[in-house]
Structure formats: C-alpha cells, structure tokens
Tab-separated table of C-alpha atoms in Angstrom:
chain	number	residue	atom	x	y	z
Z	24	UNK	CA	-64.585	32.540	29.353
Z	25	UNK	CA	-63.165	36.035	29.726
Z	26	UNK	CA	-61.292	37.198	32.832
Z	27	UNK	CA	-61.959	40.925	33.366
Z	28	UNK	CA	-60.059	43.079	35.844
Z	29	UNK	CA	-61.178	46.472	37.096
Z	30	UNK	CA	-59.447	48.961	39.336
Z	31	UNK	CA	-60.250	52.319	40.800
Z	32	UNK	CA	-58.667	54.516	43.421
Z	33	UNK	CA	-60.193	52.467	46.242
Z	34	UNK	CA	-60.756	48.949	44.955
Z	35	UNK	CA	-59.528	46.169	42.722
Z	36	UNK	CA	-61.967	43.670	41.293
Z	37	UNK	CA	-61.928	40.750	38.900
Z	38	UNK	CA	-64.501	38.424	37.443
Z	39	UNK	CA	-64.791	35.572	34.983
Z	40	UNK	CA	-67.577	36.098	32.442
Z	41	UNK	CA	-69.215	33.596	30.145
Z	42	UNK	CA	-69.936	35.755	27.103
Z	43	UNK	CA	-71.968	33.059	25.352
Z	44	UNK	CA	-74.444	32.650	28.209
Z	45	UNK	CA	-74.122	36.308	29.209
Z	46	UNK	CA	-73.480	35.941	32.928
Z	47	UNK	CA	-70.521	35.978	35.329
Z	48	UNK	CA	-69.089	32.680	36.561
Z	49	UNK	CA	-66.932	33.969	39.429
Z	50	UNK	CA	-65.960	37.296	40.948
Z	51	UNK	CA	-64.022	38.869	43.813
Z	52	UNK	CA	-63.289	42.376	45.053
Z	53	UNK	CA	-61.249	44.131	47.720
Z	54	UNK	CA	-64.532	45.322	49.259
Z	55	UNK	CA	-65.324	41.802	50.495
Z	56	UNK	CA	-65.437	41.510	54.274
Z	57	UNK	CA	-62.168	39.597	54.721
Z	58	UNK	CA	-60.154	42.020	52.581
Z	59	UNK	CA	-61.889	45.208	53.690
Z	60	UNK	CA	-60.555	44.826	57.223
Z	61	UNK	CA	-57.097	43.644	56.107
Z	62	UNK	CA	-54.183	46.016	56.342
Z	63	UNK	CA	-51.524	46.232	53.703
Z	64	UNK	CA	-50.760	47.621	50.294
Z	65	UNK	CA	-53.282	47.706	47.462
Z	66	UNK	CA	-51.023	45.476	45.346
Z	67	UNK	CA	-50.973	42.765	48.023
Z	68	UNK	CA	-54.767	42.864	48.248
Z	69	UNK	CA	-55.042	42.688	44.445
Z	70	UNK	CA	-52.946	39.509	44.440
Z	71	UNK	CA	-55.332	37.948	46.966
Z	72	UNK	CA	-58.337	38.993	44.846
Z	73	UNK	CA	-56.792	37.327	41.797
Z	74	UNK	CA	-56.286	34.124	43.756
Z	75	UNK	CA	-59.862	34.228	45.060
Z	76	UNK	CA	-61.280	34.566	41.553
Z	77	UNK	CA	-59.086	31.717	40.337
Z	78	UNK	CA	-60.264	29.424	43.135
Z	79	UNK	CA	-63.925	30.257	42.509
Z	80	UNK	CA	-63.553	29.813	38.742
Z	81	UNK	CA	-61.798	26.472	39.157
Z	82	UNK	CA	-64.648	25.354	41.420
Z	83	UNK	CA	-66.980	26.030	38.458
Z	84	UNK	CA	-64.740	23.998	36.140
Z	85	UNK	CA	-62.955	26.879	34.392
Z	86	UNK	CA	-59.265	26.185	33.747
Z	87	UNK	CA	-58.374	28.555	30.900
Z	88	UNK	CA	-59.560	32.122	30.282
Z	89	UNK	CA	-58.900	35.070	27.988
Z	90	UNK	CA	-57.386	38.053	29.810
Z	91	UNK	CA	-59.237	41.371	29.419
Z	92	UNK	CA	-57.494	44.222	31.212
Z	93	UNK	CA	-60.282	46.670	30.286
Z	94	UNK	CA	-57.950	49.254	28.797
Z	95	UNK	CA	-55.702	49.469	31.863
Z	96	UNK	CA	-51.943	49.234	31.509
Z	97	UNK	CA	-50.421	45.943	32.569
Z	98	UNK	CA	-48.553	47.031	35.694
Z	99	UNK	CA	-49.230	47.610	39.368
Z	100	UNK	CA	-52.557	46.260	40.574
Z	101	UNK	CA	-53.572	44.891	37.168
Z	102	UNK	CA	-50.389	42.814	37.012
Z	103	UNK	CA	-50.903	41.753	40.641
Z	104	UNK	CA	-54.452	40.565	39.847
Z	105	UNK	CA	-53.107	38.535	36.930
Z	106	UNK	CA	-50.254	37.079	38.994
Z	107	UNK	CA	-52.656	36.050	41.736
Z	108	UNK	CA	-54.913	34.333	39.195
Z	109	UNK	CA	-51.961	32.490	37.666
Z	110	UNK	CA	-50.803	31.367	41.115
Z	111	UNK	CA	-54.370	30.156	41.716
Z	112	UNK	CA	-54.204	27.934	38.651
Z	113	UNK	CA	-55.898	29.881	35.866
Z	114	UNK	CA	-54.204	29.838	32.481
Z	115	UNK	CA	-54.282	32.820	30.128
C-alpha cells in the first residue's frame, strides 16, 4: 500500500491507497468534524491526522506502507503527517 499526503493552504490530508485494487484503504483530513473545530497550529493538526490514518489503516490490517509525499518537501506539515503516522504504528 502507498501512503499519500496532501497539503494546501487550509488543510492537510493523508490516505492509504491500494494501487493493485485501485481504491483507498484509509483516509483522514483536517476538515473532519473533530479537527475542524479544534484550535491550534496546522502542524499539530497534521500530526493528529497522521495518527488517525495510521489507526484506520491498522484496523484494515495494514502495517507497512510506502511513503508518497506527492512532490512536497519533507518539512513542516508533511513531516508532521509522517511523524503522526509513525507514532500510530505505521512503518515506512
């Protein structure tokens, strides 16, 4: 499976895709209800999103993924998403 992270000016999102079957296995975004109302920095929210994706992927039996940063530099929110996923138990 491939772990894809996306960021824009307003949101951070991540998902785990199964490229063989062609569908996503797990996903999370800062636009979800619990994070939309939360206050704090974007980096803190991105860490929570990474942990949410990791928990949902592990519930589907995914332990190890390939990291796809979608052309973004590995710093800031992208690094926070990855750190949150690692803390959640995903290996990449």
